[in-house]
Short mmCIF file of C-alpha atoms and ligand atoms in Angstrom, two decimals:
data_model
loop_
_atom_site.label_atom_id
_atom_site.label_comp_id
_atom_site.label_asym_id
_atom_site.label_seq_id
_atom_site.Cartn_x
_atom_site.Cartn_y
_atom_site.Cartn_z
CA UNK A 24 -53.66 47.27 -47.07
CA UNK A 25 -54.51 50.95 -46.70
CA UNK A 26 -56.55 52.23 -43.75
CA UNK A 27 -57.89 55.79 -43.67
CA UNK A 28 -59.94 57.61 -41.00
CA UNK A 29 -63.26 56.28 -42.38
CA UNK A 30 -62.17 52.68 -41.88
CA UNK A 31 -63.17 51.23 -38.47
CA UNK A 32 -59.68 49.69 -38.18
CA UNK A 33 -58.16 53.18 -38.09
CA UNK A 34 -59.22 53.59 -34.45
CA UNK A 35 -57.18 50.54 -33.45
CA UNK A 36 -54.14 51.58 -35.43
CA UNK A 37 -54.01 55.12 -34.06
CA UNK A 38 -53.73 53.91 -30.44
CA UNK A 39 -51.40 50.99 -31.07
CA UNK A 40 -48.30 52.59 -29.50
CA UNK A 41 -47.40 51.41 -26.02
CA UNK A 42 -47.09 54.97 -24.65
CA UNK A 43 -50.73 56.05 -24.57
CA UNK A 44 -49.67 59.67 -24.19
CA UNK A 45 -49.43 59.70 -27.97
CA UNK A 46 -51.79 58.86 -30.78
CA UNK A 47 -50.88 58.53 -34.43
CA UNK A 48 -53.33 60.33 -36.72
CA UNK A 49 -52.12 60.20 -40.33
CA UNK A 50 -54.13 60.53 -43.52
CA UNK A 51 -53.47 56.83 -44.11
CA UNK A 52 -51.88 53.79 -42.50
CA UNK A 53 -50.34 51.29 -44.89
CA UNK A 54 -49.89 47.78 -43.58
CA UNK A 55 -47.29 46.31 -45.87
CA UNK A 56 -46.23 42.79 -46.80
CA UNK A 57 -43.25 43.23 -49.12
CA UNK A 58 -40.28 45.44 -49.90
CA UNK A 59 -41.81 46.33 -53.29
CA UNK A 60 -44.87 47.72 -51.56
CA UNK A 61 -42.69 49.84 -49.30
CA UNK A 62 -40.79 51.21 -52.30
CA UNK A 63 -44.07 52.13 -54.04
CA UNK A 64 -45.53 53.80 -50.95
CA UNK A 65 -42.40 55.78 -50.16
CA UNK A 66 -42.20 56.87 -53.81
CA UNK A 67 -45.82 58.02 -53.87
CA UNK A 68 -45.47 59.89 -50.57
CA UNK A 69 -42.28 61.67 -51.66
CA UNK A 70 -43.89 62.68 -54.97
CA UNK A 71 -46.92 64.03 -53.14
CA UNK A 72 -44.75 65.83 -50.57
CA UNK A 73 -46.28 63.90 -47.66
CA UNK A 74 -44.46 63.32 -44.39
CA UNK A 75 -43.74 59.59 -43.93
CA UNK A 76 -43.08 57.79 -40.68
CA UNK A 77 -42.51 54.10 -40.01
CA UNK A 78 -43.87 51.88 -37.24
CA UNK A 79 -42.63 48.50 -36.12
CA UNK A 80 -43.69 47.29 -32.67
CA UNK A 81 -44.95 50.70 -31.49
CA UNK A 82 -42.73 50.73 -28.37
CA UNK A 83 -41.07 54.11 -28.79
CA UNK A 84 -41.05 56.16 -25.59
CA UNK A 85 -41.37 59.40 -27.57
CA UNK A 86 -43.81 60.47 -30.28
CA UNK A 87 -41.49 59.73 -33.22
CA UNK A 88 -44.11 57.90 -35.27
CA UNK A 89 -47.09 60.20 -34.68
CA UNK A 90 -45.42 63.57 -34.88
CA UNK A 91 -46.79 65.28 -38.00
CA UNK A 92 -47.11 61.96 -39.89
CA UNK A 93 -49.30 62.03 -42.99
CA UNK A 94 -48.43 58.56 -44.22
CA UNK A 95 -47.54 55.80 -41.74
CA UNK A 96 -45.92 52.64 -43.05
CA UNK A 97 -46.75 49.95 -40.49
CA UNK A 98 -44.64 46.82 -40.86
CA UNK A 99 -46.29 44.72 -38.17
CA UNK A 100 -47.84 42.32 -40.70
CA UNK A 101 -44.42 41.75 -42.30
CA UNK A 102 -42.86 39.54 -39.66
CA UNK A 103 -41.45 36.29 -40.94
CA UNK A 104 -38.28 34.86 -39.36
CA UNK A 105 -36.31 32.22 -41.26
CA UNK A 106 -32.89 31.05 -42.37
CA UNK A 107 -31.60 32.48 -45.66
CA UNK A 108 -29.32 29.80 -47.17
CA UNK A 109 -28.11 32.13 -49.92
CA UNK A 110 -26.75 34.66 -47.44
CA UNK A 111 -25.97 32.01 -44.81
CA UNK A 112 -27.70 34.11 -42.13
CA UNK A 113 -31.06 34.36 -40.38
CA UNK A 114 -33.42 36.85 -41.97
CA UNK A 115 -35.98 38.74 -39.93
CA UNK A 116 -38.68 40.84 -41.58
CA UNK A 117 -38.73 44.24 -39.90
CA UNK A 118 -42.26 43.98 -38.48
CA UNK A 119 -41.41 40.98 -36.28
CA UNK A 120 -41.58 41.23 -32.51
CA UNK A 121 -38.89 39.93 -30.15
CA UNK A 122 -41.31 37.19 -29.11
CA UNK A 123 -41.46 35.94 -32.71
CA UNK A 124 -37.69 36.14 -33.10
CA UNK A 125 -36.89 34.33 -29.83
CA UNK A 126 -39.45 31.62 -30.50
CA UNK A 127 -38.54 30.87 -34.10
CA UNK A 128 -34.77 31.00 -33.64
CA UNK A 129 -34.83 28.84 -30.52
CA UNK A 130 -37.41 26.25 -31.50
CA UNK A 131 -35.98 26.02 -35.04
CA UNK A 132 -32.26 25.95 -34.30
CA UNK A 133 -31.60 26.34 -30.55
CA UNK A 134 -30.10 29.82 -31.02
CA UNK A 135 -30.96 33.39 -30.10
CA UNK A 136 -29.88 37.03 -30.15
CA UNK A 137 -29.33 38.98 -26.91
CA UNK A 138 -32.46 41.12 -27.30
CA UNK A 139 -34.70 42.82 -24.78
CA UNK A 140 -36.98 41.68 -22.04
CA UNK A 141 -40.35 42.60 -23.48
CA UNK A 142 -41.62 40.19 -26.13
CA UNK A 143 -43.90 42.79 -27.75
CA UNK A 144 -41.03 45.16 -28.62
CA UNK A 145 -40.60 45.34 -32.39
CA UNK A 146 -37.28 44.58 -34.07
CA UNK A 147 -37.87 47.61 -36.34
CA UNK A 148 -36.72 50.11 -33.74
CA UNK A 149 -35.03 47.74 -31.28
CA UNK A 150 -32.35 46.32 -33.57
CA UNK A 151 -31.45 49.64 -35.22
CA UNK A 152 -31.02 51.24 -31.78
CA UNK A 153 -28.65 48.59 -30.39
CA UNK A 154 -30.85 46.11 -28.52
CA UNK A 155 -29.83 44.49 -25.22
CA UNK A 156 -31.39 42.19 -22.69
CA UNK A 157 -30.96 39.30 -20.25
CA UNK A 158 -28.30 37.57 -22.40
CA UNK A 159 -26.21 40.67 -23.12
CA UNK A 160 -23.54 40.26 -20.44
CA UNK A 161 -22.82 36.87 -21.95
CA UNK A 162 -23.33 37.54 -25.67
CA UNK A 163 -23.25 41.32 -26.25
CA UNK A 164 -25.77 43.53 -28.05
CA UNK A 165 -28.08 42.54 -30.86
CA UNK A 166 -26.18 44.79 -33.25
CA UNK A 167 -23.03 42.77 -32.63
CA UNK A 168 -24.83 40.09 -34.70
CA UNK A 169 -26.20 42.38 -37.40
CA UNK A 170 -24.95 40.78 -40.59
CA UNK A 171 -26.88 42.91 -43.07
CA UNK A 172 -29.89 45.09 -43.55
CA UNK A 173 -32.27 45.94 -46.41
CA UNK A 174 -33.44 49.55 -46.36
CA UNK A 175 -35.72 51.50 -48.69
CA UNK A 176 -33.99 54.84 -49.14
CA UNK A 177 -34.72 57.99 -51.14
CA UNK A 178 -31.97 59.60 -53.20
CA UNK A 179 -31.44 63.29 -53.88
CA UNK A 180 -33.75 63.18 -56.93
CA UNK A 181 -36.55 61.77 -54.81
CA UNK A 182 -36.28 58.24 -56.18
CA UNK A 183 -37.08 55.42 -53.73
CA UNK A 184 -35.24 52.10 -53.97
CA UNK A 185 -34.21 49.16 -51.79
CA UNK A 186 -30.55 48.90 -50.81
CA UNK A 187 -28.75 45.91 -49.32
CA UNK A 188 -26.06 46.86 -46.82
CA UNK A 189 -23.52 44.70 -45.01
CA UNK A 190 -19.92 44.99 -43.80
CA UNK A 191 -18.81 44.44 -47.41
CA UNK A 192 -21.56 46.11 -49.43
CA UNK A 193 -22.54 49.70 -48.55
CA UNK A 194 -20.74 49.35 -45.20
CA UNK A 195 -21.61 52.86 -44.01
CA UNK A 196 -25.34 52.24 -44.32
CA UNK A 197 -24.92 48.90 -42.50
CA UNK A 198 -22.91 50.62 -39.73
CA UNK A 199 -25.56 53.32 -39.33
CA UNK A 200 -28.03 50.54 -38.45
CA UNK A 201 -25.88 49.27 -35.60
CA UNK A 202 -27.10 51.80 -33.03
CA UNK A 203 -28.33 55.09 -34.51
CA UNK A 204 -31.96 54.11 -33.83
CA UNK A 205 -34.97 53.77 -36.15
CA UNK A 206 -36.53 56.46 -38.33
CA UNK A 207 -33.23 57.91 -39.56
CA UNK A 208 -32.14 56.74 -43.01
CA UNK A 209 -35.04 54.92 -44.65
CA UNK A 210 -37.49 52.09 -44.07
CA UNK A 211 -35.75 48.93 -42.90
CA UNK A 212 -37.50 45.97 -44.45
CA UNK A 213 -35.21 43.10 -43.40
CA UNK A 214 -32.45 42.41 -40.92
CA UNK A 215 -30.01 39.51 -41.36
CA UNK A 216 -28.34 38.10 -38.25
CA UNK A 217 -25.20 36.04 -37.84
CA UNK A 218 -22.28 35.88 -35.46
CA UNK A 219 -19.41 37.58 -37.33
CA UNK A 220 -17.02 34.98 -35.88
CA UNK A 221 -19.12 31.94 -36.77
CA UNK A 222 -17.87 29.54 -39.42
CA UNK A 223 -19.65 26.98 -41.59
CA UNK A 224 -23.21 26.76 -42.82
CA UNK A 225 -25.02 24.98 -39.99
CA UNK A 226 -27.60 27.53 -38.75
CA UNK A 227 -27.46 25.95 -35.28
CA UNK A 228 -23.93 27.38 -34.92
CA UNK A 229 -24.34 30.80 -36.51
CA UNK A 230 -25.82 32.58 -33.49
CA UNK A 231 -25.33 32.19 -29.72
CA UNK A 232 -26.92 29.21 -28.01
CA UNK A 233 -28.63 30.28 -24.77
CA UNK A 234 -28.55 28.02 -21.71
CA UNK A 235 -31.36 25.45 -21.66
CA UNK A 236 -32.38 26.41 -18.13
CA UNK A 237 -32.50 29.66 -16.20
CA UNK A 238 -32.17 29.68 -12.42
CA UNK A 239 -33.68 32.69 -10.73
CA UNK A 240 -35.08 34.21 -7.59
CA UNK A 241 -35.89 37.80 -6.60
CA UNK A 242 -35.19 39.64 -3.35
CA UNK A 243 -38.14 41.68 -2.11
CA UNK A 244 -38.16 44.46 0.47
CA UNK A 245 -41.13 46.35 1.86
CA UNK A 246 -40.60 50.13 2.06
CA UNK A 247 -41.77 49.87 5.65
CA UNK A 248 -38.69 47.77 6.54
CA UNK A 249 -36.05 49.92 4.86
CA UNK A 250 -34.91 53.33 6.08
CA UNK A 251 -32.72 55.75 4.15
CA UNK A 252 -29.44 54.27 5.39
CA UNK A 253 -30.51 50.73 4.46
CA UNK A 254 -31.74 51.81 1.04
CA UNK A 255 -28.48 53.60 0.34
CA UNK A 256 -26.56 50.51 1.44
CA UNK A 257 -28.58 48.29 -0.92
CA UNK A 258 -27.83 50.63 -3.83
CA UNK A 259 -24.15 50.70 -2.83
CA UNK A 260 -23.94 46.90 -2.54
CA UNK A 261 -25.65 46.52 -5.91
CA UNK A 262 -23.42 49.00 -7.71
CA UNK A 263 -20.27 47.64 -6.09
CA UNK A 264 -21.18 44.11 -7.16
CA UNK A 265 -21.41 45.17 -10.79
CA UNK A 266 -18.25 47.27 -10.56
CA UNK A 267 -16.50 44.03 -9.58
CA UNK A 268 -18.27 41.58 -11.87
CA UNK A 269 -18.76 43.21 -15.28
CA UNK A 270 -15.55 42.23 -17.01
CA UNK A 271 -16.11 40.09 -20.11
CA UNK A 272 -16.03 36.40 -19.17
CA UNK A 273 -16.53 37.08 -15.44
CA UNK A 274 -17.89 34.04 -13.59
CA UNK A 275 -21.14 36.04 -13.21
CA UNK A 276 -21.33 36.78 -16.95
CA UNK A 277 -24.63 34.95 -17.34
CA UNK A 278 -26.22 36.89 -14.46
CA UNK A 279 -29.05 39.22 -15.43
CA UNK A 280 -30.44 41.41 -12.71
CA UNK A 281 -32.87 44.29 -12.40
CA UNK A 282 -33.32 46.58 -9.43
CA UNK A 283 -36.87 47.87 -9.69
CA UNK A 284 -37.84 50.50 -7.15
CA UNK A 285 -41.26 52.16 -7.52
CA UNK A 286 -42.28 55.01 -5.31
CA UNK A 287 -43.35 54.40 -1.73
CA UNK A 288 -47.05 54.86 -1.06
CA UNK A 289 -48.52 56.63 1.99
CA UNK A 290 -50.87 53.85 3.01
CA UNK A 291 -51.08 50.89 5.40
CA UNK A 292 -49.09 48.95 2.81
CA UNK A 293 -46.43 51.33 1.46
CA UNK A 294 -45.37 48.89 -1.27
CA UNK A 295 -41.84 47.78 -1.86
CA UNK A 296 -39.02 47.20 -4.30
CA UNK A 297 -37.12 44.22 -5.63
CA UNK A 298 -33.88 42.99 -7.09
CA UNK A 299 -34.29 40.14 -9.54
CA UNK A 300 -31.54 37.70 -10.41
CA UNK A 301 -31.39 35.02 -13.05
CA UNK A 302 -28.48 33.10 -14.49
CA UNK A 303 -27.45 30.05 -16.48
CA UNK A 304 -29.07 27.20 -14.56
CA UNK A 305 -26.93 24.57 -16.29
CA UNK A 306 -23.72 25.81 -14.64
CA UNK A 307 -22.54 23.25 -12.09
CA UNK A 308 -22.22 26.05 -9.50
CA UNK A 309 -25.39 27.95 -10.49
CA UNK A 310 -27.02 27.68 -7.05
CA UNK A 311 -23.83 28.79 -5.30
CA UNK A 312 -23.46 31.79 -7.65
CA UNK A 313 -27.03 32.87 -7.01
CA UNK A 314 -26.49 32.61 -3.25
CA UNK A 315 -23.23 34.53 -3.45
CA UNK A 316 -24.95 37.34 -5.37
CA UNK A 317 -27.77 37.48 -2.85
CA UNK A 318 -25.44 37.51 0.12
CA UNK A 319 -23.34 40.36 -1.32
CA UNK A 320 -26.44 42.45 -1.98
CA UNK A 321 -28.00 41.77 1.42
CA UNK A 322 -24.80 42.39 3.37
CA UNK A 323 -25.62 44.73 6.26
CA UNK A 324 -29.22 45.42 5.22
CA UNK A 325 -32.64 44.25 6.46
CA UNK A 326 -33.33 40.69 5.34
CA UNK A 327 -35.51 40.63 2.22
CA UNK A 328 -38.07 38.04 1.32
CA UNK A 329 -36.33 35.54 -0.99
CA UNK A 330 -38.60 32.90 -2.53
CA UNK A 331 -36.96 29.52 -3.22
CA UNK A 332 -35.02 29.61 -6.52
CA UNK A 333 -36.84 28.29 -9.56
CA UNK A 334 -35.48 26.59 -12.66
CA UNK A 335 -37.32 27.54 -15.86
CA UNK A 336 -36.66 26.38 -19.44
CA UNK A 337 -34.95 29.17 -21.37
CA UNK A 338 -37.68 30.04 -23.89
CA UNK A 339 -40.45 29.96 -21.30
CA UNK A 340 -38.40 32.32 -19.17
CA UNK A 341 -37.57 34.62 -22.10
CA UNK A 342 -41.22 34.93 -23.06
CA UNK A 343 -42.55 35.44 -19.55
CA UNK A 344 -40.04 37.92 -18.19
CA UNK A 345 -40.25 41.66 -18.50
CA UNK A 346 -43.27 43.82 -18.87
CA UNK A 347 -45.10 42.20 -21.74
CA UNK A 348 -48.25 43.85 -22.90
CA UNK A 349 -47.98 46.77 -20.48
CA UNK A 350 -49.02 50.15 -21.76
CA UNK A 351 -49.95 53.48 -20.26
CA UNK A 352 -48.91 57.10 -20.12
CA UNK A 353 -45.29 57.48 -19.22
CA UNK A 354 -42.12 59.52 -19.48
CA UNK A 355 -38.75 57.85 -19.41
CA UNK A 356 -35.10 58.89 -19.19
CA UNK A 357 -31.95 56.84 -19.22
CA UNK A 358 -28.29 56.74 -18.28
CA UNK A 359 -25.31 54.50 -18.84
CA UNK A 360 -23.33 53.97 -15.62
CA UNK A 361 -19.60 53.37 -15.72
CA UNK A 362 -19.57 53.35 -11.94
CA UNK A 363 -22.19 52.84 -9.25
CA UNK A 364 -24.36 55.74 -8.14
CA UNK A 365 -22.63 57.97 -5.60
CA UNK A 366 -24.03 58.00 -2.08
CA UNK A 367 -25.40 61.44 -2.86
CA UNK A 368 -27.32 60.02 -5.83
CA UNK A 369 -28.60 57.19 -3.63
CA UNK A 370 -29.82 59.77 -1.13
CA UNK A 371 -31.52 61.75 -3.90
CA UNK A 372 -33.18 58.58 -5.11
CA UNK A 373 -34.46 57.84 -1.61
CA UNK A 374 -35.79 61.38 -1.38
CA UNK A 375 -37.71 61.12 -4.66
CA UNK A 376 -38.99 57.60 -4.12
CA UNK A 377 -39.54 57.24 -0.40
CA UNK A 378 -39.24 60.42 1.60
CA UNK A 379 -42.46 61.95 0.36
CA UNK A 380 -44.69 58.91 -0.11
CA UNK A 381 -47.35 59.26 -2.76
CA UNK A 382 -50.91 59.53 -1.47
CA UNK A 383 -52.77 56.24 -1.97
CA UNK A 384 -54.19 56.16 -5.50
CA UNK A 385 -51.80 58.88 -6.66
CA UNK A 386 -51.65 59.09 -10.39
CA UNK A 387 -47.99 59.58 -10.99
CA UNK A 388 -45.42 57.08 -9.74
CA UNK A 389 -41.74 57.77 -10.34
CA UNK A 390 -39.53 54.72 -10.28
CA UNK A 391 -35.97 53.63 -10.80
CA UNK A 392 -34.79 50.67 -12.81
CA UNK A 393 -31.17 49.58 -12.75
CA UNK A 394 -30.29 46.87 -15.23
CA UNK A 395 -27.14 44.78 -15.28
CA UNK A 396 -24.95 45.46 -18.30
CA UNK A 397 -21.32 45.20 -19.41
CA UNK A 398 -19.61 41.85 -19.91
CA UNK A 399 -19.54 40.83 -23.58
CA UNK A 400 -21.06 44.20 -24.61
CA UNK A 401 -17.76 45.76 -23.59
CA UNK A 402 -15.61 43.59 -25.88
CA UNK A 403 -16.54 45.73 -28.90
CA UNK A 404 -14.76 48.96 -29.86
CA UNK A 405 -16.85 52.15 -29.41
CA UNK A 406 -16.59 52.94 -33.14
CA UNK A 407 -17.14 49.38 -34.42
CA UNK A 408 -20.87 49.98 -34.20
CA UNK A 409 -22.84 53.22 -34.11
CA UNK A 410 -23.59 52.61 -30.41
CA UNK A 411 -20.47 53.96 -28.66
CA UNK A 412 -21.17 53.02 -25.01
CA UNK A 413 -18.88 50.05 -24.56
CA UNK A 414 -17.56 50.19 -21.02
CA UNK A 415 -20.62 50.64 -18.81
CA UNK A 416 -21.68 48.27 -16.04
CA UNK A 417 -25.32 49.24 -15.56
CA UNK A 418 -28.11 51.03 -17.39
CA UNK A 419 -30.56 53.18 -15.49
CA UNK A 420 -34.12 54.00 -16.42
CA UNK A 421 -35.92 56.82 -14.61
CA UNK A 422 -39.61 56.52 -15.29
CA UNK A 423 -42.94 57.94 -14.30
CA UNK A 424 -46.24 56.34 -15.21
CA UNK A 425 -49.70 57.71 -14.60
CA UNK A 426 -53.21 57.17 -15.83
CA UNK A 427 -53.81 60.65 -17.21
CA UNK A 428 -56.97 61.51 -15.33
CA UNK A 429 -55.23 64.56 -13.87
CA UNK A 430 -53.38 65.47 -17.07
CA UNK A 431 -49.78 64.78 -17.94
CA UNK A 432 -47.86 67.64 -16.43
CA UNK A 433 -47.36 66.24 -12.90
CA UNK A 434 -46.08 62.92 -14.14
CA UNK A 435 -43.66 64.51 -16.56
CA UNK A 436 -42.49 67.05 -13.98
CA UNK A 437 -41.72 64.39 -11.37
CA UNK A 438 -39.36 62.40 -13.55
CA UNK A 439 -37.75 65.57 -14.88
CA UNK A 440 -36.99 66.79 -11.37
CA UNK A 441 -35.68 63.42 -10.22
CA UNK A 442 -33.31 63.17 -13.22
CA UNK A 443 -32.21 66.78 -12.91
CA UNK A 444 -31.32 66.22 -9.26
CA UNK A 445 -29.46 62.96 -10.02
CA UNK A 446 -27.24 64.70 -12.57
CA UNK A 447 -27.15 68.17 -11.00
CA UNK A 448 -23.34 68.27 -11.07
CA UNK A 449 -23.27 67.74 -14.86
CA UNK A 450 -26.04 70.03 -16.03
CA UNK A 451 -29.02 67.75 -15.44
CA UNK A 452 -27.89 64.96 -17.81
CA UNK A 453 -25.39 62.07 -17.58
CA UNK A 454 -22.60 63.73 -19.53
CA UNK A 455 -19.93 61.17 -20.49
CA UNK A 456 -17.23 61.25 -17.80
CA UNK A 457 -15.63 58.79 -15.35
CA UNK A 458 -18.96 57.82 -13.83
CA UNK A 459 -21.50 58.22 -16.66
CA UNK A 460 -21.64 57.56 -20.37
CA UNK A 461 -24.66 59.37 -21.75
CA UNK A 462 -28.03 57.94 -22.75
CA UNK A 463 -29.50 55.05 -24.76
CA UNK A 464 -31.23 55.98 -28.03
CA UNK A 465 -33.74 53.15 -27.61
CA UNK A 466 -34.90 55.01 -24.48
CA UNK A 467 -35.12 58.40 -26.19
CA UNK A 468 -35.83 61.53 -24.20
CA UNK A 469 -36.54 64.73 -26.10
CA UNK A 470 -35.74 66.82 -23.01
CA UNK A 471 -32.05 66.29 -23.83
CA UNK A 472 -32.54 68.85 -26.63
CA UNK A 473 -34.16 71.37 -24.27
CA UNK A 474 -31.79 73.89 -22.66
CA UNK A 475 -34.18 74.15 -19.72
CA UNK A 476 -33.49 70.49 -18.78
CA UNK A 477 -30.08 69.97 -20.34
CA UNK A 478 -27.99 72.82 -18.96
CA UNK A 479 -24.70 70.98 -19.49
CA UNK A 480 -23.79 72.70 -22.75
CA UNK A 481 -23.24 69.18 -24.14
CA UNK A 482 -25.49 68.61 -27.15
CA UNK A 483 -28.07 65.82 -27.12
CA UNK A 484 -26.26 63.90 -29.86
CA UNK A 485 -23.08 63.64 -27.77
CA UNK A 486 -25.12 62.00 -25.01
CA UNK A 487 -26.43 59.37 -27.42
CA UNK A 488 -23.71 58.94 -30.04
CA UNK A 489 -20.57 60.63 -28.70
CA UNK A 490 -17.76 60.69 -31.29
CA UNK A 491 -19.75 58.57 -33.74
CA UNK A 492 -22.10 61.45 -34.54
CA UNK A 493 -20.10 63.18 -37.34
CA UNK A 494 -19.86 59.88 -39.23
CA UNK A 495 -23.60 59.34 -38.79
CA UNK A 496 -24.19 62.82 -40.21
CA UNK A 497 -22.08 62.05 -43.28
CA UNK A 498 -24.03 58.82 -43.80
CA UNK A 499 -27.25 60.78 -43.46
CA UNK A 500 -26.10 63.16 -46.19
CA UNK A 501 -25.33 60.24 -48.50
CA UNK A 502 -28.34 58.04 -47.89
CA UNK A 503 -31.13 60.43 -46.93
CA UNK A 504 -30.03 63.72 -48.53
CA UNK A 505 -33.58 65.13 -48.49
CA UNK A 506 -34.03 64.27 -44.79
CA UNK A 507 -37.21 62.39 -45.64
CA UNK A 508 -36.90 60.30 -42.47
CA UNK A 509 -36.63 62.39 -39.34
CA UNK A 510 -37.85 62.87 -35.80
CA UNK A 511 -36.91 64.90 -32.72
CA UNK A 512 -33.72 62.89 -32.04
CA UNK A 513 -32.83 61.83 -35.57
CA UNK A 514 -29.42 62.38 -37.12
CA UNK A 515 -29.35 65.92 -38.52
CA UNK A 516 -27.91 66.44 -42.01
CA UNK A 517 -24.50 68.13 -41.76
CA UNK A 518 -24.56 71.88 -42.32
C1 FAD B 11 -42.10 47.95 -22.40
C2 FAD B 11 -40.77 48.21 -23.07
C3 FAD B 11 -39.70 47.35 -22.82
C4 FAD B 11 -38.46 47.57 -23.45
N1 FAD B 11 -37.42 46.72 -23.18
C5 FAD B 11 -36.24 46.91 -23.80
C6 FAD B 11 -35.13 46.06 -23.53
O1 FAD B 11 -35.20 45.14 -22.71
N2 FAD B 11 -33.96 46.28 -24.20
C7 FAD B 11 -33.83 47.29 -25.12
O2 FAD B 11 -32.76 47.40 -25.73
N3 FAD B 11 -34.86 48.13 -25.37
C8 FAD B 11 -36.04 47.96 -24.73
N4 FAD B 11 -37.08 48.83 -24.99
C9 FAD B 11 -36.87 49.93 -25.92
C10 FAD B 11 -37.11 49.47 -27.35
O3 FAD B 11 -35.98 48.77 -27.82
C11 FAD B 11 -37.34 50.71 -28.24
O4 FAD B 11 -38.47 51.41 -27.78
C12 FAD B 11 -37.49 50.35 -29.71
O5 FAD B 11 -37.18 51.46 -30.50
C13 FAD B 11 -38.90 49.89 -30.02
O6 FAD B 11 -39.01 49.51 -31.35
P1 FAD B 11 -40.48 49.31 -31.98
O7 FAD B 11 -40.31 48.90 -33.39
O8 FAD B 11 -41.27 48.44 -31.06
O9 FAD B 11 -41.08 50.76 -31.81
P2 FAD B 11 -41.69 51.83 -32.85
O10 FAD B 11 -42.32 52.85 -31.97
O11 FAD B 11 -42.52 51.18 -33.87
O12 FAD B 11 -40.39 52.42 -33.53
C14 FAD B 11 -39.38 53.07 -32.79
C15 FAD B 11 -38.58 53.98 -33.73
O13 FAD B 11 -38.00 53.18 -34.77
C16 FAD B 11 -38.54 53.55 -36.04
N5 FAD B 11 -38.77 52.33 -36.82
C17 FAD B 11 -39.54 51.27 -36.47
N6 FAD B 11 -39.50 50.36 -37.44
C18 FAD B 11 -38.69 50.82 -38.41
C19 FAD B 11 -38.27 50.33 -39.67
N7 FAD B 11 -38.66 49.17 -40.12
N8 FAD B 11 -37.44 51.10 -40.43
C20 FAD B 11 -37.01 52.32 -39.98
N9 FAD B 11 -37.39 52.83 -38.79
C21 FAD B 11 -38.22 52.09 -38.01
C22 FAD B 11 -39.81 54.33 -35.75
O14 FAD B 11 -40.10 55.25 -36.80
C23 FAD B 11 -39.45 55.02 -34.45
O15 FAD B 11 -38.67 56.15 -34.69
C24 FAD B 11 -38.32 48.65 -24.35
C25 FAD B 11 -39.39 49.53 -24.59
C26 FAD B 11 -40.60 49.31 -23.94
C27 FAD B 11 -41.73 50.26 -24.18
#
């Protein structure tokens, strides 16, 4: 189906992205339902010299889909998930959302992939960029299960065609889809998933089987009860815990935790922050593990509110957790942590979040997310997939959201300054070193290309891809020699 500006549906499609800072205003949207259609559309656009972009779930943090697009191929109506007997792997059409993948894989076969927390995220961008979530410490990244991919590419003569790529067939193109991010090499139409170590043909044993029950309970603190010293201690306890418990196979491997600290508000109720915790509820010592985690985090700090732990069936938990359906104007930055934040970084965080409370009703609200990581993710070699960060223990998200009534500049400035201060000793960005390991391409941040905000002298692509970048550039030259598919953080053709 083709939708142009005169069609009433155009208005819905142009604002579909989750970051409402951006709209997508092409000459035409094409909602596709087959690989053949994608081939035809890409061919027509290349012949006409039109700029093509691709949209899956619309969850990009940056304007990669809207930027200069004349033709947008929207895959959201191409979303079937099934088992492909011929290839002995699950096949996911590239417009599916995580919600559809989790539901179909689990209800059909009792299996899953360790994807993200938000059910509305599309596999189109998520899988190609790496993909991680609550099950990652136990099972790794989504791309560790990427068996094959079908991509519509354009050759040097401008001819569009579908290509199948796996470890055996076109292995470079397959590898490029294990962490380089979407919008780089062509239009992905299908992903196949299977555990590379699985044997046999029973689908119920070809992907990880998540625990039937999740046990969880958050810890909640009010900003009014926590001074700077206590906040720094909480951050230190949290980071130390994950320094000690992120080895593959650790007894806390099934633990997924998020520290979510929004900015304090200057009002009678200044708000608060939380640390969530959920783990495999079928473990015989699940309750004891949860208690042990909570007591390590709360050691020497004001007592938080801890609701009684709840047991939730796995799928229900997977579909309810996260930030489903949320959208708004925001700016986001990321970091991989090999070690906990230093006390200086904890102090800086307190300063940005709590020392100057936002006036009540303030538009822009910087916040910190720390997400548990490591475990099985770190069993894979940095060059085995395109995603090289394979020894971190936490991921950090630095985020500001606002409603836009006062414009965007304050919101963007606040998160820029917070991030710059956090990484002041390495040029304003988390340059790979003993403590940090760069940034996550699924949380893209175009400021990493801007010498005003990245003063490290380390190029943006080293932050995201490290030593894997030259190989990605060679693959780009082979599979997208005309650079048809590009955006602000896409792989550049080699010079
Ligand atoms: C609320 C929210 C929660 C998130 N939670 C997590 C999480 O828990 N874990 C995690 O790992 N990530 C998470 N992310 C990040 C998410 O993985 C990325 O934003 C991902 O790229 C989104 O993919 P999409 O298809 O929804 O987005 P889109 O905006 O549609 O696409 C993102 C990029 O991929 C390209 N692309 C999309 N489809 C295709 C295709 N078929 N072929 C080629 N290129 C394509 C687009 O052109 C664009 O460049 C979250 C993001 C948000 C906004």
